[in-house]
Structures are given as C-alpha cells and as structure tokens.
Coordinates of C-alpha atoms and ligand atoms in Angstrom, one line a residue:
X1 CA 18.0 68.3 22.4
X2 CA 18.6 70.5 19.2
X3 CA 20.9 68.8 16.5
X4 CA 24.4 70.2 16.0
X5 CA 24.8 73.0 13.7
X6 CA 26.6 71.2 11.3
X7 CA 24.0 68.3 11.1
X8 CA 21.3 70.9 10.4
X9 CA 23.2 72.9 7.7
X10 CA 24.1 69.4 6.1
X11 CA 20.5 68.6 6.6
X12 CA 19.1 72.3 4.6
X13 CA 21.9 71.6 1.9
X14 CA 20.6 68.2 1.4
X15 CA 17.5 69.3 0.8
X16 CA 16.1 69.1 -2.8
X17 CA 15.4 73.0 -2.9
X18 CA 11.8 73.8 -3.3
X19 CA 10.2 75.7 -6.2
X20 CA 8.0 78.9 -4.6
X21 CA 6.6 81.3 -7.0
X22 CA 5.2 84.6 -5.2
X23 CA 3.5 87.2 -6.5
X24 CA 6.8 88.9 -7.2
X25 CA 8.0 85.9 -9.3
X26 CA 8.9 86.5 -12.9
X27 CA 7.8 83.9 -15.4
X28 CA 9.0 82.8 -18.8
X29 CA 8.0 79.5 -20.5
X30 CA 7.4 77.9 -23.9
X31 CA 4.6 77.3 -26.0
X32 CA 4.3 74.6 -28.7
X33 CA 2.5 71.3 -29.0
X34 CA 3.4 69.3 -27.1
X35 CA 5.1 70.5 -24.9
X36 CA 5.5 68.0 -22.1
X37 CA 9.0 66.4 -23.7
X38 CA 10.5 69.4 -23.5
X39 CA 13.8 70.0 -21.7
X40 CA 13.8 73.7 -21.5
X41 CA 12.0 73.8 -17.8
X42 CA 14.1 72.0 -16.0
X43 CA 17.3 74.0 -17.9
X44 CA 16.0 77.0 -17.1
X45 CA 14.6 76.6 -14.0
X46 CA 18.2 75.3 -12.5
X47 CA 19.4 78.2 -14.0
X48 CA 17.3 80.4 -12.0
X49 CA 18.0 78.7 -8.7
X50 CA 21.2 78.6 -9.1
X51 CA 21.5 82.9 -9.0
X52 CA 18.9 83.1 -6.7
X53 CA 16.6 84.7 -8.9
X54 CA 12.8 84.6 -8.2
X55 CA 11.4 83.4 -11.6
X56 CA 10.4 80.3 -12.9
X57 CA 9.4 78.7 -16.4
X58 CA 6.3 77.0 -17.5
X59 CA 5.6 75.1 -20.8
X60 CA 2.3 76.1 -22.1
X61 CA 0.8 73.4 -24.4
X62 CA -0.9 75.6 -27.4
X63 CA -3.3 74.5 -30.0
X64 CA -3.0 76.2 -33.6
X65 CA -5.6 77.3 -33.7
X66 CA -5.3 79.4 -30.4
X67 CA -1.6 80.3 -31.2
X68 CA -3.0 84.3 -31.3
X69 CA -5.1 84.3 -28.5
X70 CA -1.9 82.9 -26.3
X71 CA 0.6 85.2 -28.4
X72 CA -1.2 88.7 -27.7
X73 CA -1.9 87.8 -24.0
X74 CA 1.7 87.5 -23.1
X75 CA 2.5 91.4 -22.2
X76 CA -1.4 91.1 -20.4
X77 CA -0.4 88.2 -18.4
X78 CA 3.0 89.7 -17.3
X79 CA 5.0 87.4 -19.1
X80 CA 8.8 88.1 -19.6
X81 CA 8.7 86.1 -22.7
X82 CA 8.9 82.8 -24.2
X83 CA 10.4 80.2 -26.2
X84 CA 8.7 79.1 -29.5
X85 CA 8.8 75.2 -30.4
X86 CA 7.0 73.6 -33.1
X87 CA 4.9 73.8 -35.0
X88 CA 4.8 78.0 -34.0
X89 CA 8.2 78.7 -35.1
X90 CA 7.1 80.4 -38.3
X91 CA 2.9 81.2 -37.7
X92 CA 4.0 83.3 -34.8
X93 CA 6.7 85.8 -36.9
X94 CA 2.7 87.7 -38.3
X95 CA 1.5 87.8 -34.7
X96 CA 4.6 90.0 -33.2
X97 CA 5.1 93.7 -33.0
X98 CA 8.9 93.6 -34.2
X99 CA 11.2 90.5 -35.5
X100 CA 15.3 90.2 -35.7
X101 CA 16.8 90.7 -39.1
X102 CA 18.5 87.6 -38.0
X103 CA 15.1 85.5 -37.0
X104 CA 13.6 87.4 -40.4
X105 CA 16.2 85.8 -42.8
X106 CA 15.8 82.5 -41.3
X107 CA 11.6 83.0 -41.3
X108 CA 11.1 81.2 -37.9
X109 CA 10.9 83.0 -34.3
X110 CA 12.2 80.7 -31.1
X111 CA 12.1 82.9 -28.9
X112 CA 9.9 85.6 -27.8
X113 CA 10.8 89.0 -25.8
X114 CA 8.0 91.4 -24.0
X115 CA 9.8 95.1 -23.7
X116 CA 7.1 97.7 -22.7
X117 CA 3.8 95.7 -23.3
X118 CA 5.6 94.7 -27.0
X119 CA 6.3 91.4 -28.7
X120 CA 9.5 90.9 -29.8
X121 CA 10.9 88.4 -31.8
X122 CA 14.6 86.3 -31.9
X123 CA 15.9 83.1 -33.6
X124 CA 18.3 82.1 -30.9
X125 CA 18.6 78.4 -32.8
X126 CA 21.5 80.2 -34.9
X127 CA 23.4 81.1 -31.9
X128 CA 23.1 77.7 -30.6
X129 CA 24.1 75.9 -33.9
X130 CA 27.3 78.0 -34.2
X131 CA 28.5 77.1 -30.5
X132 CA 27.5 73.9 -31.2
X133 CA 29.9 73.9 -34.1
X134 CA 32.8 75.7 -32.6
X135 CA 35.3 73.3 -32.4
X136 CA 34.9 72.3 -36.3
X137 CA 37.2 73.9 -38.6
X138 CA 33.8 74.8 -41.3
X139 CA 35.6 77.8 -42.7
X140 CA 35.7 78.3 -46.4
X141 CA 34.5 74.4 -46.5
X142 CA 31.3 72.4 -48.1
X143 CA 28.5 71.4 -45.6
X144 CA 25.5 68.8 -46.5
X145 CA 22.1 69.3 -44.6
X146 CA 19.6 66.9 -44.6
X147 CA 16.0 68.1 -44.0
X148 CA 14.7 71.8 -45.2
X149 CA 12.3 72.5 -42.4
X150 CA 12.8 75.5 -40.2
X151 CA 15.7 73.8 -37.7
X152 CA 17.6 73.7 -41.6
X153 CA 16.9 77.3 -42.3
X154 CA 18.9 77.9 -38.4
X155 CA 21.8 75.5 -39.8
X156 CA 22.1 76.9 -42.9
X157 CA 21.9 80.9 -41.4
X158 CA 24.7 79.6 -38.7
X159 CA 26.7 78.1 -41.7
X160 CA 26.9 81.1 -43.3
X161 CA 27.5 82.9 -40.2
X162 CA 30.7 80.7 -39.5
X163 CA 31.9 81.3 -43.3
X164 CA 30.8 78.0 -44.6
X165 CA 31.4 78.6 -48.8
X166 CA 28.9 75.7 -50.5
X167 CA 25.8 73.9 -49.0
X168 CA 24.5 71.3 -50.1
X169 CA 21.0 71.0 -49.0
X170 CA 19.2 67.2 -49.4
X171 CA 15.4 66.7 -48.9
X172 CA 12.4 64.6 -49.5
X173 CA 10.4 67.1 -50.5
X174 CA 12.5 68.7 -53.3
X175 CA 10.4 71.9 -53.7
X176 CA 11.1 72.7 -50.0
X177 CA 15.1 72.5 -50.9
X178 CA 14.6 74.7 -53.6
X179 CA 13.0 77.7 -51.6
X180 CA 15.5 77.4 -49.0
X181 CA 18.2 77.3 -51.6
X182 CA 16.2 80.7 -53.2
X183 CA 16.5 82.1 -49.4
X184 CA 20.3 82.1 -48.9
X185 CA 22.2 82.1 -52.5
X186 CA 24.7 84.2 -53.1
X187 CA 27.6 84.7 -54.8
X188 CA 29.6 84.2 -52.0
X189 CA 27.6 81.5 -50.1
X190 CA 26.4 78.8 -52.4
X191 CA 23.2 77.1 -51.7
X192 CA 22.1 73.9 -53.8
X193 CA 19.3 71.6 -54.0
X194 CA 19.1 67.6 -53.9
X195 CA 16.9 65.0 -53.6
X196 CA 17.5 63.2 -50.5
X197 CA 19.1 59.8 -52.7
X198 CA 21.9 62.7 -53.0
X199 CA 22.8 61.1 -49.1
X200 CA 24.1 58.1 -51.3
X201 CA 26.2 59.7 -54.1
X202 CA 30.0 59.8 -53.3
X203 CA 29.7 63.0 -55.3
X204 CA 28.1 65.1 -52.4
X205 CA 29.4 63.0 -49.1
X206 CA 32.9 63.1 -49.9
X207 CA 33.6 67.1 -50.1
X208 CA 31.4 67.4 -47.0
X209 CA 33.6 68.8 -44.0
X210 CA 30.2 68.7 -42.0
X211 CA 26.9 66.2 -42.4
X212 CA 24.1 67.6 -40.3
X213 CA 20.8 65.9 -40.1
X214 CA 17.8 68.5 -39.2
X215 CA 15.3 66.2 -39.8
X216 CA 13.3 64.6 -37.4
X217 CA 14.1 61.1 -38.5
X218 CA 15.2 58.7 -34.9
X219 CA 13.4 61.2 -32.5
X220 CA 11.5 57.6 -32.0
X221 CA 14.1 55.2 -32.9
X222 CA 13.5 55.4 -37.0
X223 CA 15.9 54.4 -39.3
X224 CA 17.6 56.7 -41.7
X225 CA 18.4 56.2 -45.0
X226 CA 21.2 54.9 -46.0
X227 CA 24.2 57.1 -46.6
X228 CA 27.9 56.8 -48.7
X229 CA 29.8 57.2 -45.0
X230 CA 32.9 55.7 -46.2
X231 CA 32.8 58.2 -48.8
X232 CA 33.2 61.1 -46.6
X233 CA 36.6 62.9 -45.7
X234 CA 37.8 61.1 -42.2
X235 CA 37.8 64.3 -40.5
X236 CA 34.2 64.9 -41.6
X237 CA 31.5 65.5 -38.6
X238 CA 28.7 64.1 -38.4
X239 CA 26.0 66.2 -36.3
X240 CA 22.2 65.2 -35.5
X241 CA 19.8 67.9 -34.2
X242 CA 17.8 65.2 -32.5
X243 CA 19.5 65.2 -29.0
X244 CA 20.1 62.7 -26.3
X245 CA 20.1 59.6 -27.9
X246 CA 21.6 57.0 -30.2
X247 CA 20.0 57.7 -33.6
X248 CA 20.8 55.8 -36.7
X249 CA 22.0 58.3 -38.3
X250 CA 24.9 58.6 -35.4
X251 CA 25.1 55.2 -35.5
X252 CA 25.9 54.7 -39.4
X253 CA 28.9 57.7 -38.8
X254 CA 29.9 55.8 -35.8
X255 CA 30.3 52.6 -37.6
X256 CA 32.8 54.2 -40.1
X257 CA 34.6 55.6 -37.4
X258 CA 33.3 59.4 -38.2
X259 CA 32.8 62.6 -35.1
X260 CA 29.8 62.5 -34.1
X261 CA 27.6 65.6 -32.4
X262 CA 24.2 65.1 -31.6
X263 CA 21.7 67.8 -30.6
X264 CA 22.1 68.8 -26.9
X265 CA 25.0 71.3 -26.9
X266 CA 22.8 73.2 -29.6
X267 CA 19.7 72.7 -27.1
X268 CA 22.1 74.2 -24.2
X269 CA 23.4 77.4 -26.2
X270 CA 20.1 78.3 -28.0
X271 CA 18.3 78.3 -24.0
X272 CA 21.5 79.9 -22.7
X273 CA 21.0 82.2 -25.4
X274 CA 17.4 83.4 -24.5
X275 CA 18.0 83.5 -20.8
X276 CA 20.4 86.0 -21.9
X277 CA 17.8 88.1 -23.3
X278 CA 15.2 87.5 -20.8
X279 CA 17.0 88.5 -17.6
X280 CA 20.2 90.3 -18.9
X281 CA 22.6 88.0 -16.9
X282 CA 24.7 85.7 -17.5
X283 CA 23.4 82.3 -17.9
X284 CA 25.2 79.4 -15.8
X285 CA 26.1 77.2 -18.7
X286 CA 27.5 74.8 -16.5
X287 CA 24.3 74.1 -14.2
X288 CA 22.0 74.5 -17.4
X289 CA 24.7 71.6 -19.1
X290 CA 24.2 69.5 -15.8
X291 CA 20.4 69.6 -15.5
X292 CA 20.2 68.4 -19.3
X293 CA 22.5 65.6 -18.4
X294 CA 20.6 64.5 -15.3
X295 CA 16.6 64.7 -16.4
X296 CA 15.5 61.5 -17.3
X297 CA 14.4 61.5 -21.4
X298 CA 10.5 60.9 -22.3
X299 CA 9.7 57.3 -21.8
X300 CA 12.1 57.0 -18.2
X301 CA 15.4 56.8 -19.9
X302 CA 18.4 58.8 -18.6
X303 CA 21.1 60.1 -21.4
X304 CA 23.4 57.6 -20.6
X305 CA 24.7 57.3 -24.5
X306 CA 27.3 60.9 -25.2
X307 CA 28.5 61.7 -28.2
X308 CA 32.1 61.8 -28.7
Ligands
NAP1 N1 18.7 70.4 -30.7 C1 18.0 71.5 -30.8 O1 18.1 72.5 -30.1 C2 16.9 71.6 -31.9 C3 16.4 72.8 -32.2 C4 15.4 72.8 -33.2 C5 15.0 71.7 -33.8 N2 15.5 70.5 -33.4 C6 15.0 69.2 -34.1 O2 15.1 69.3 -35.5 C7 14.1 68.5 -36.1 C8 13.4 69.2 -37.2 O3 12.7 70.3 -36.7 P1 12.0 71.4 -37.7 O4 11.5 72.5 -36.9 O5 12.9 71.7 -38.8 O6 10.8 70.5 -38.3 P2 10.0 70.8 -39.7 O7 10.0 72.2 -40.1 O8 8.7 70.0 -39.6 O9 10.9 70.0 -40.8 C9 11.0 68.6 -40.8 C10 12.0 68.1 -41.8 O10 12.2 66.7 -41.7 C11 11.9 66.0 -42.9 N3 11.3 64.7 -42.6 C12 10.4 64.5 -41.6 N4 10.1 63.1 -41.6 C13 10.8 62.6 -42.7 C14 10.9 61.3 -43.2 N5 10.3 60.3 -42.7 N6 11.7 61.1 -44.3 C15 12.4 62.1 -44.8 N7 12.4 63.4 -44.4 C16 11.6 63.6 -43.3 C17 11.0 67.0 -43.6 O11 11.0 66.7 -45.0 P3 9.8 67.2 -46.0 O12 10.1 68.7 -46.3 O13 9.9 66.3 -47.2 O14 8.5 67.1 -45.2 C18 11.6 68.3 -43.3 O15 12.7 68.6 -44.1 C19 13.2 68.0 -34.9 O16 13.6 66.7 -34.6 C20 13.6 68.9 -33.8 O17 13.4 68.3 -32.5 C21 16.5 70.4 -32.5

C-alpha cells in the first residue's frame, strides 16, 4: 500500500538534501594551506542550497610553490572564482590580471573573481571587519591592534573606513608595525607603532574604544600576554579574529567584565561578501550564520561558547 502523502513529503523534507554536481554546476572554492579547517564550504554551500542554485564549493589545498600553476588555471578550469587564505593572501596580488584599489591598499587579495577568462582580485576581509564592527560607536575614537600581519592590514583599512582617528598598532616584530604604520598615515588617520609590551601600559589600553587581536595567538588554546584590562574604558570592546572559541585573550576581557567579539561574524560578512560577487545575488545571511553555528570545529567540538 503506498504511504500517505503527507508521510512521504515529511519523509523528502526530512531528508538531509544531497549534494549533486552536473556538468552544468558552477564551482567556486578556496585555496590555501591547509585548507581542511576551513569553514567556508559548508557556509557557502548552505548558501547555495538554500536558493536552489546549481553550484557548489571545494577547498583546494595548494602548496607555495604551485600557487601559479593553480592561480592561472582557474579561467581554464571554468572556475567562477575563489577565496584566498593563508599563506596566498599577498603572493597571489603579482599573479592576477587586475586588483581592487581597496585589496591594493591593504596588499592582500581574499578573494578571487574570473570575468571573461580574467583574474580579478578583492579584499572582502574589510567588508567583513566593518559589519563586524557595526554596533560599536568607533567614530572619531582610538583603536589598539595587536598583530601586523595581513588580517591587521584588513582591520586597520576597515578602521579607517568606519572613521576611526588614531591607531595604535602593537607587534612582536616591531619593523612589521612600522611598515604598516608607513602604509596608512595620514594627517587625518593616525597610525603608530609599539612593541607588543605596549599591551601592558595604561597609557595605550585606557584611550582604546576598541582592542582587536589579529594575531593568531589561541587558534590552539595559547596563552596571550598579559594585558592592562582594568585600564581600559568600561565601554571598551574587545574583539578576537580567531573565531569560535574561548581564547585567552577573550577570556582576560571577560574577566574584567569588558564586550567581547570574537571572529565569526567577520568570517560570515567577508564569505557573504564574496558570494555577492561571485553570483550577483543576495547572500542568505541567515542560513550562512546557521551553518557556521552548527558545523562541528576541527578536533569534534561544536561552538557551544558565543560571545556576548
Ligand atoms: N575571522 C576571520 O574572518 C579572519 C580573517 C582573516 C584572518 N583571521 C585570523 O587572523 C589571524 C592572523 O592572520 P594573518 O593572515 O594576519 O597572519 P599573518 O600575516 O601570518 O600575521 C600573524 C601575526 O601574528 C603575530 N604572531 C603570531 N604568533 C605570535 C606569537 N606567538 N606571539 C606574538 N605574535 C605572534 C605575528 O607577529 P610577527 O610579525 O612578529 O611575526 C603577526 O603580527 C589568524 O588567526 C587568522 O585565522 C580571521
């Protein structure tokens, strides 16, 4: 005897819906190395399900050393394009046809576009820093960034964006705060270097509306040096680019009783962002925002810790 209609269509919506690329499908991905931590698939991919759209995306682990090779066969392959995560951000800017003013300034390329066989390339990190940052009143205020790698150069290119006045830019490696600082000074937008003790002078930390950490320090549980939290303004925020979990340096802000962001929202806008750009619809922020929240981390964990 068949099953009643509305067992079967309960039954289909059940169903965990079934990835099938054609010949017809689109594809989009990310290269980097690795690769195989990476959230974006599974963020983009619900994305694409969710409008029906007959494209799918694939991380691509890529060696150095074969960064061209994979670069200069995307328009051969058919690719629509891809995202760029480390340690590519920068080496690929020589390897493209054309690059954003935007991705120029900042020096590091996240996201690659194929229009008409041509590489084109966007620093979508920006985008996703300054949505990140939306509901913090930055303007005409001091910020303090910690690290001077390329994620900094995106924080510091979204500060200025939002109308920050003064960074403050603390780092290890003091000759790398120095070039950024020699990247973005101006008059109007005030770029200094520190060493990164700076984190524990009262001097910096308390005119600091905003602390953002764009190191990679507690991606695998490190500790972070220590800071002058207390010192900071109560209303300051304190914002990790590491995403989806407790780091120390969220934990040392929590403990004073500081806002704390940590890297996922910026994760969301910058994919949201490139979706954008690859398929000139609108992303579903909302499905994109519930597949992060849902994927189990590297290592089996779930994000069950949220920032506030
Ligand atoms: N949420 C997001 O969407 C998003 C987007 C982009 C990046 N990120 C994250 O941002 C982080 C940095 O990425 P990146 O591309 O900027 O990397 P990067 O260019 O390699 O820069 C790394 C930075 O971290 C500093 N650093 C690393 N280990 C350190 C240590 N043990 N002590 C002190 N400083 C240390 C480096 O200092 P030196 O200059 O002294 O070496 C440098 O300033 C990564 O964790 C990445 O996952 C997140």
């Amino acid at each position: 005897m068949p099953a009643p209609r509305s067992l079967t269509a309960r039954a289909e919506r059940d169903q965990p819906k079934q990835l099938v690329v054609r010949g017809s499908t689109r594809v989009v991905g990310i290269i980097g190395d690795p690769v195989d931590h990476s959230l974006s698939p599974v963020m983009h991919n619900a994305a694409f399900a969710a409008l029906g759209l007959d494209w799918v995306y694939v991380p691509f682990p890529v060696k150095e050393k074969l960064l061209r090779q994979a670069v200069r066969a995307l328009p051969a392959l058919g690719l629509v394009g891809v995202n760029v995560t480390v340690p590519h951000k920068e080496a690929v800017l020589r390897l493209l046809d054309d690059v954003s003013p935007l991705a120029s300034k900042v020096g590091a390329v996240n996201t690659i576009v194929v229009r008409a066989g041509r590489l084109h390339g966007e620093n979508t990190d920006v985008f996703g820093v300054q949505q990140a940052l939306r509901g913090v009143a930055l303007r005409g205020g001091t910020a303090l960034v910690i690290g001077a790698g390329g994620a900094a150069r995106a924080v510091v290119a979204a500060l200025e964006q939002i109308g920050v006045r003064r960074v403050i830019v603390a780092n290890r490696t003091l000759a790398r705060a120095r070039n950024l600082q020699r990247r973005f000074s101006t008059p109007a937008f005030q770029v200094e270097s520190q060493p990164l003790s700076s984190l524990q002078d009262p001097r910096y930390v308390s005119v600091a509306r905003l602390v953002v950490n764009t190191t990679s320090i507690g991606l695998h549980g490190e500790k972070f040096p220590a800071m002058a939290v207390e010192a900071s303004p109560a209303e300051c925020v304190f914002f990790d680019l590491v995403y989806g979990r407790q780091t120390d340096f969220l934990r040392q802000a929590r403990a004073a009783h500081r806002r704390v962001m940590d890297g996922t929202e910026m994760l969301l806008q910058q994919g949201a962002a490139a979706f954008r750009l690859w398929t000139g619809r609108r992303p579903p922020i909302e499905v994109m925002r519930a597949a992060l929240a849902t994927t189990p981390r590297s290592g089996g964990s779930r994000s069950t810790w949220s920032p506030s």
